[in-house]
Amino acid sequence: MANEYKHTMNLPKTSFPMRASLATREPERLKAWRDNNVYELVRKKNAGHDKFVLHDGPPYANGPIHVGHAMNKISKDIINRYWMMQGRDVPYVPGWDCHGQPIEHKVEEKVGTKKFNEMPTAEIREMCNKFAVENIELQKAGFRRLGVLGDWDHPYLTLYHQHDAADIEVFKKMYDKGMVYRGRKPVHWCKHCHTALAEAEIEYGDETSPSIYVRFELTSKPAGLESFDGPVDFVIWTTTPWTMPSDQAVSLKPEADYVAVEHDGRAEIMLEHLAPKVCEIAGWDYTPVMVDGKPYVVKAETFDHLHYKQPIFDGVEGVALLADYVGVDDGTGIVHNSPGHGVDDYYVCVAEGMDICMPVDDDGKFYVGDEFGTGGPFSGMDTDEANPKIIQFLRDKGTLVAEVKITHSYPHCWRCHQPVLFRATNQWFVSMDKTNLRDEALDAIEHKVAWYPERASKRIHAMVEGRPDWCISRQRNWGVPIPSYTCEDCGETVMNDATLDAVIKLFHEKGSDAWFTDKPEDYLGDACVCPKCGGHHLRADKDILDVWWDSGVSWKAVCEFRDELNYPADMYLEGSDQHRGWFQSSLLTSVGANDIPPYKAVVSQGFTLDGQGRKMSKSLGNVIDPNKVCDEMGADILRLWVASTDTSNDVAIDHEILARTSDAYRRFRNTFRFLLGELEDQFDPERDLVPVAEMEPYDLLVLARACDMHDKVSEAYAGYRFYQVYRALYDFVVTELSNGYLNATKDRMYCEAKDSRARKSAQTCWYYLLEMLLRDLQPILSFTTDEVMAHLPESARDGQTFAALLDWWKSPLAKDQVAKLLPTYNAMLEVRGAFTKAYEEALGEGVISEKTTQAARCVLTLPSDAYELLANDGELLAEALVCSGVEVREGAELAAEVLPAEGEKCPRCWYWRGLGADGLCPRCHEAVAACGCEE
């Protein structure tokens, strides 16, 4: 604009700063939120309305927050803020998971293993408690810095007395239903952490193991081989040589064909279609035994219940059984069974009435002895140490057929990341089938819970459908004890309603620490009696509950217990790993105890990875610290990153991605600033708002588009698809507003008379846009939208100071009005695209004298539909295209021809018009006259 007319124009002015300085301003805003109790103000504002309860899955209290934590908590806050603006009462109680092996392991590292093993349980638990509470405060500060609203002064901790008692209350309900039992069966056992593990505590990784083929000599000839002169053997294959000392049976595939291969005068039994491959591995010729002129091939049933010599212990025999689980793709088709070390083996052998052999102790070492049930020749050895020794033993004995190294997926402990054993021990279990818990849980998944995304239901359905009975006992110190007793007089396990009620009362009063300090007779009263022998000497057992049980009953300890919450909760939101963790333990305990799921909806999220799709690790140097991002860039950048990604899948984050997010943030911030530049201290909706019916056509069309956009944003928020909110708003702001409408109407804003109807119409539309963007972005850009509030006219703030207290935007146009106007808006967008392309071509060819669209006019050819919508408003089109004139013709296809503008360039507005005596176009002449400052 020419300098001499600058003082006659309505140039933008706002105190909203261009530089965000989020890292320094956000902490000030957080303090204001806290000092003014913003969370409580929102609760008070919406008190009495329907509640929305997003129950917080408790993160583990063992260190500073990481970027996965940040994504989780920001996602929850976005959802909560959206429902707050919808008028719902949204109590949000953050929580922490405080028990479990990782915290105990930290204490062990601190004091040393030797001292740790000598410490009394009560002292260990005191140190664990202290460690957990310290880390909770560390994490709490990190979460609050992200702008997450909640009841931070009254969180829930799984170590609270109420939570301890709830663990046992749910346990009792399920125990009384017959769902909980004590049994001896193989479970995942970590010999490093010395505890049983549930399936949810297992991760799988590749291991290189020795696989061996071994002959087991039969003690009698099978039918059809009675006349064979030499011994007859089963050839088995295993990847765990260390299980040989506990071999009790072999399993064959029912109805499968087995062949006898002759080698060194022996008949070697194998699955027929695998035998050639086995012979190749062993270096044998494939020579089937011939009987009556034909190869000896018989069904598996021929060998059913034949006996063979145990491979390690002389004088001990095993038995051949039939089992459907036997694989037919690898190995020999004959599986050696150590029922103490494998679930499939266990069920087959238990069905035979066998006693289960377990020669391995808690440390993963063979018991010392010479008899079956000990390590025999491998007494005292660790299982890994014994592997090569057992292979050599078999080689020396002449029963080893072949040894091959293989790489295969193997279960590892999720805490120490070491390979685990399957080991039969006495544990407490929840039966999945005895009382139909599995079926009821599956029904809840399918019919009673909404899953976001929908595919998440298939994941948890498959996990519940295929999981074994839930092993809920652990052999650790830091957790809630399983409330069972052992009678010191007769050895009976004691547990009944009377003892359970006494423990529940004890835990309510003193917490679970009392289990390890108080004597049973002091709190059991009349319940301190053995129902078997009548003795009164009960000893409290030491097993604790699986940590997933502990966190899983939070629906009882928190949602049901706290008056401000609801049970079932409206929503759980966590990472996809919780399908086998918290989602599932919560589901099983709630359905088991109360026959209902604990949640009405579940949002499942992916994991955070680096920009190359790799897992984050300190060794790779690709860790993104959310605290550092907040200190350097601001929490709103992290919040915008979360909103910009499809969190239902794994999401990428690195410094480059955050830099792009920061660029996107600046687009939103600059738009707020641009809008405020013509509204702050210049527009008061109570005084200046133009009725919808009187708005200029272009303003009305854009307002219709904004209403349509808001509906799409609302739908995406309600479906928890934040990335669709982000993408819709970003494209709208950048493409349709910044490069389109706002760019076009700034002429009217700057050059029209200050109080003209045309400018007030544009201000009205800009105001509506600001209102909409402020509310639609508040759940995401919580700090920035709060900052915008201070620059709004008083009457535009809903009577509020803080953006979190705003109501959701109410569209000023009815849906039928929007539907009627959108076709014209969309046609205009198409025209703008055609004009832009034609203008660039004209500029390149030198048709236009100046590099500005105002120096151009446009001849538009419109198809009939568009012609009908746009032909009668050349001024609308000229403003939208930011050119000095538009001529409209009807034709078959959309086309734009750009020509030089007619007239002269107005020095004030830069449009080409017929100029008056003062050298201004008529519009500028009137505006200058209206401001009383004619040149």
PDB file of N, CA and C in Angstrom, residues 858-898:
ATOM      1  N   CYS A 858     -10.422 -11.675 -15.517  1.00  0.00           N
ATOM      2  CA  CYS A 858     -10.582 -13.074 -15.901  1.00  0.00           C
ATOM      3  C   CYS A 858     -11.859 -13.251 -16.718  1.00  0.00           C
ATOM      4  N   VAL A 859     -11.727 -14.008 -17.805  1.00  0.00           N
ATOM      5  CA  VAL A 859     -12.893 -14.434 -18.575  1.00  0.00           C
ATOM      6  C   VAL A 859     -13.125 -15.895 -18.235  1.00  0.00           C
ATOM      7  N   LEU A 860     -14.223 -16.167 -17.563  1.00  0.00           N
ATOM      8  CA  LEU A 860     -14.536 -17.520 -17.099  1.00  0.00           C
ATOM      9  C   LEU A 860     -15.567 -18.184 -17.999  1.00  0.00           C
ATOM     10  N   THR A 861     -15.278 -19.431 -18.341  1.00  0.00           N
ATOM     11  CA  THR A 861     -16.277 -20.253 -19.010  1.00  0.00           C
ATOM     12  C   THR A 861     -16.715 -21.314 -18.011  1.00  0.00           C
ATOM     13  N   LEU A 862     -18.015 -21.375 -17.731  1.00  0.00           N
ATOM     14  CA  LEU A 862     -18.531 -22.276 -16.697  1.00  0.00           C
ATOM     15  C   LEU A 862     -19.512 -23.273 -17.295  1.00  0.00           C
ATOM     16  N   PRO A 863     -19.443 -24.520 -16.912  1.00  0.00           N
ATOM     17  CA  PRO A 863     -20.480 -25.485 -17.277  1.00  0.00           C
ATOM     18  C   PRO A 863     -21.821 -25.029 -16.705  1.00  0.00           C
ATOM     19  N   SER A 864     -22.876 -25.588 -17.195  1.00  0.00           N
ATOM     20  CA  SER A 864     -24.215 -25.087 -16.852  1.00  0.00           C
ATOM     21  C   SER A 864     -24.494 -25.081 -15.357  1.00  0.00           C
ATOM     22  N   ASP A 865     -24.094 -26.154 -14.640  1.00  0.00           N
ATOM     23  CA  ASP A 865     -24.372 -26.206 -13.197  1.00  0.00           C
ATOM     24  C   ASP A 865     -23.678 -25.059 -12.471  1.00  0.00           C
ATOM     25  N   ALA A 866     -22.379 -24.889 -12.762  1.00  0.00           N
ATOM     26  CA  ALA A 866     -21.622 -23.820 -12.112  1.00  0.00           C
ATOM     27  C   ALA A 866     -22.100 -22.448 -12.577  1.00  0.00           C
ATOM     28  N   TYR A 867     -22.470 -22.341 -13.844  1.00  0.00           N
ATOM     29  CA  TYR A 867     -22.947 -21.072 -14.388  1.00  0.00           C
ATOM     30  C   TYR A 867     -24.200 -20.623 -13.650  1.00  0.00           C
ATOM     31  N   GLU A 868     -25.065 -21.573 -13.396  1.00  0.00           N
ATOM     32  CA  GLU A 868     -26.320 -21.249 -12.703  1.00  0.00           C
ATOM     33  C   GLU A 868     -26.045 -20.736 -11.291  1.00  0.00           C
ATOM     34  N   LEU A 869     -24.997 -21.265 -10.664  1.00  0.00           N
ATOM     35  CA  LEU A 869     -24.678 -20.882  -9.295  1.00  0.00           C
ATOM     36  C   LEU A 869     -23.929 -19.560  -9.207  1.00  0.00           C
ATOM     37  N   LEU A 870     -23.079 -19.274 -10.201  1.00  0.00           N
ATOM     38  CA  LEU A 870     -22.132 -18.177 -10.061  1.00  0.00           C
ATOM     39  C   LEU A 870     -22.304 -17.010 -11.028  1.00  0.00           C
ATOM     40  N   ALA A 871     -23.064 -17.200 -12.093  1.00  0.00           N
ATOM     41  CA  ALA A 871     -23.079 -16.209 -13.180  1.00  0.00           C
ATOM     42  C   ALA A 871     -23.562 -14.838 -12.748  1.00  0.00           C
ATOM     43  N   ASN A 872     -24.433 -14.793 -11.751  1.00  0.00           N
ATOM     44  CA  ASN A 872     -25.055 -13.510 -11.408  1.00  0.00           C
ATOM     45  C   ASN A 872     -24.260 -12.689 -10.406  1.00  0.00           C
ATOM     46  N   ASP A 873     -23.056 -13.130 -10.050  1.00  0.00           N
ATOM     47  CA  ASP A 873     -22.310 -12.394  -9.033  1.00  0.00           C
ATOM     48  C   ASP A 873     -20.844 -12.250  -9.421  1.00  0.00           C
ATOM     49  N   GLY A 874     -20.608 -11.385 -10.396  1.00  0.00           N
ATOM     50  CA  GLY A 874     -19.237 -11.135 -10.825  1.00  0.00           C
ATOM     51  C   GLY A 874     -18.394 -10.506  -9.741  1.00  0.00           C
ATOM     52  N   GLU A 875     -18.997  -9.656  -8.882  1.00  0.00           N
ATOM     53  CA  GLU A 875     -18.242  -9.034  -7.799  1.00  0.00           C
ATOM     54  C   GLU A 875     -17.744 -10.079  -6.802  1.00  0.00           C
ATOM     55  N   LEU A 876     -18.589 -11.080  -6.508  1.00  0.00           N
ATOM     56  CA  LEU A 876     -18.195 -12.170  -5.624  1.00  0.00           C
ATOM     57  C   LEU A 876     -16.974 -12.888  -6.195  1.00  0.00           C
ATOM     58  N   LEU A 877     -17.045 -13.210  -7.487  1.00  0.00           N
ATOM     59  CA  LEU A 877     -15.946 -13.935  -8.120  1.00  0.00           C
ATOM     60  C   LEU A 877     -14.680 -13.088  -8.167  1.00  0.00           C
ATOM     61  N   ALA A 878     -14.820 -11.823  -8.476  1.00  0.00           N
ATOM     62  CA  ALA A 878     -13.653 -10.951  -8.539  1.00  0.00           C
ATOM     63  C   ALA A 878     -12.965 -10.871  -7.180  1.00  0.00           C
ATOM     64  N   GLU A 879     -13.770 -10.765  -6.108  1.00  0.00           N
ATOM     65  CA  GLU A 879     -13.182 -10.723  -4.771  1.00  0.00           C
ATOM     66  C   GLU A 879     -12.515 -12.047  -4.431  1.00  0.00           C
ATOM     67  N   ALA A 880     -13.173 -13.159  -4.725  1.00  0.00           N
ATOM     68  CA  ALA A 880     -12.618 -14.470  -4.409  1.00  0.00           C
ATOM     69  C   ALA A 880     -11.330 -14.733  -5.168  1.00  0.00           C
ATOM     70  N   LEU A 881     -11.246 -14.232  -6.411  1.00  0.00           N
ATOM     71  CA  LEU A 881     -10.052 -14.461  -7.225  1.00  0.00           C
ATOM     72  C   LEU A 881      -9.005 -13.366  -7.016  1.00  0.00           C
ATOM     73  N   VAL A 882      -9.361 -12.339  -6.250  1.00  0.00           N
ATOM     74  CA  VAL A 882      -8.473 -11.195  -5.994  1.00  0.00           C
ATOM     75  C   VAL A 882      -7.993 -10.603  -7.322  1.00  0.00           C
ATOM     76  N   CYS A 883      -8.928 -10.413  -8.219  1.00  0.00           N
ATOM     77  CA  CYS A 883      -8.595  -9.780  -9.503  1.00  0.00           C
ATOM     78  C   CYS A 883      -9.531  -8.593  -9.729  1.00  0.00           C
ATOM     79  N   SER A 884      -9.255  -7.820 -10.786  1.00  0.00           N
ATOM     80  CA  SER A 884      -9.970  -6.545 -10.960  1.00  0.00           C
ATOM     81  C   SER A 884     -11.230  -6.645 -11.809  1.00  0.00           C
ATOM     82  N   GLY A 885     -11.605  -7.842 -12.231  1.00  0.00           N
ATOM     83  CA  GLY A 885     -12.841  -7.983 -12.979  1.00  0.00           C
ATOM     84  C   GLY A 885     -13.019  -9.406 -13.463  1.00  0.00           C
ATOM     85  N   VAL A 886     -14.263  -9.826 -13.552  1.00  0.00           N
ATOM     86  CA  VAL A 886     -14.577 -11.173 -14.030  1.00  0.00           C
ATOM     87  C   VAL A 886     -15.738 -11.093 -14.997  1.00  0.00           C
ATOM     88  N   GLU A 887     -15.576 -11.738 -16.146  1.00  0.00           N
ATOM     89  CA  GLU A 887     -16.643 -11.887 -17.129  1.00  0.00           C
ATOM     90  C   GLU A 887     -16.988 -13.374 -17.181  1.00  0.00           C
ATOM     91  N   VAL A 888     -18.262 -13.688 -17.086  1.00  0.00           N
ATOM     92  CA  VAL A 888     -18.700 -15.086 -17.017  1.00  0.00           C
ATOM     93  C   VAL A 888     -19.449 -15.467 -18.285  1.00  0.00           C
ATOM     94  N   ARG A 889     -19.066 -16.613 -18.851  1.00  0.00           N
ATOM     95  CA  ARG A 889     -19.754 -17.175 -20.007  1.00  0.00           C
ATOM     96  C   ARG A 889     -20.119 -18.620 -19.699  1.00  0.00           C
ATOM     97  N   GLU A 890     -21.091 -19.102 -20.432  1.00  0.00           N
ATOM     98  CA  GLU A 890     -21.496 -20.497 -20.256  1.00  0.00           C
ATOM     99  C   GLU A 890     -20.863 -21.333 -21.363  1.00  0.00           C
ATOM    100  N   GLY A 891     -20.368 -22.536 -20.983  1.00  0.00           N
ATOM    101  CA  GLY A 891     -19.749 -23.416 -21.965  1.00  0.00           C
ATOM    102  C   GLY A 891     -19.774 -24.856 -21.497  1.00  0.00           C
ATOM    103  N   ALA A 892     -19.136 -25.695 -22.273  1.00  0.00           N
ATOM    104  CA  ALA A 892     -19.163 -27.133 -21.967  1.00  0.00           C
ATOM    105  C   ALA A 892     -18.272 -27.477 -20.779  1.00  0.00           C
ATOM    106  N   GLU A 893     -17.125 -26.817 -20.692  1.00  0.00           N
ATOM    107  CA  GLU A 893     -16.151 -27.156 -19.656  1.00  0.00           C
ATOM    108  C   GLU A 893     -15.667 -25.893 -18.958  1.00  0.00           C
ATOM    109  N   LEU A 894     -15.180 -26.088 -17.728  1.00  0.00           N
ATOM    110  CA  LEU A 894     -14.613 -24.982 -16.968  1.00  0.00           C
ATOM    111  C   LEU A 894     -13.316 -24.522 -17.620  1.00  0.00           C
ATOM    112  N   ALA A 895     -13.189 -23.226 -17.834  1.00  0.00           N
ATOM    113  CA  ALA A 895     -11.970 -22.661 -18.408  1.00  0.00           C
ATOM    114  C   ALA A 895     -11.807 -21.239 -17.905  1.00  0.00           C
ATOM    115  N   ALA A 896     -10.559 -20.825 -17.782  1.00  0.00           N
ATOM    116  CA  ALA A 896     -10.269 -19.468 -17.324  1.00  0.00           C
ATOM    117  C   ALA A 896      -9.228 -18.845 -18.249  1.00  0.00           C
ATOM    118  N   GLU A 897      -9.507 -17.641 -18.702  1.00  0.00           N
ATOM    119  CA  GLU A 897      -8.550 -16.889 -19.502  1.00  0.00           C
ATOM    120  C   GLU A 897      -8.199 -15.629 -18.726  1.00  0.00           C
ATOM    121  N   VAL A 898      -6.919 -15.407 -18.511  1.00  0.00           N
ATOM    122  CA  VAL A 898      -6.467 -14.251 -17.741  1.00  0.00           C
ATOM    123  C   VAL A 898      -5.940 -13.189 -18.697  1.00  0.00           C
TER     124      VAL A 898
END
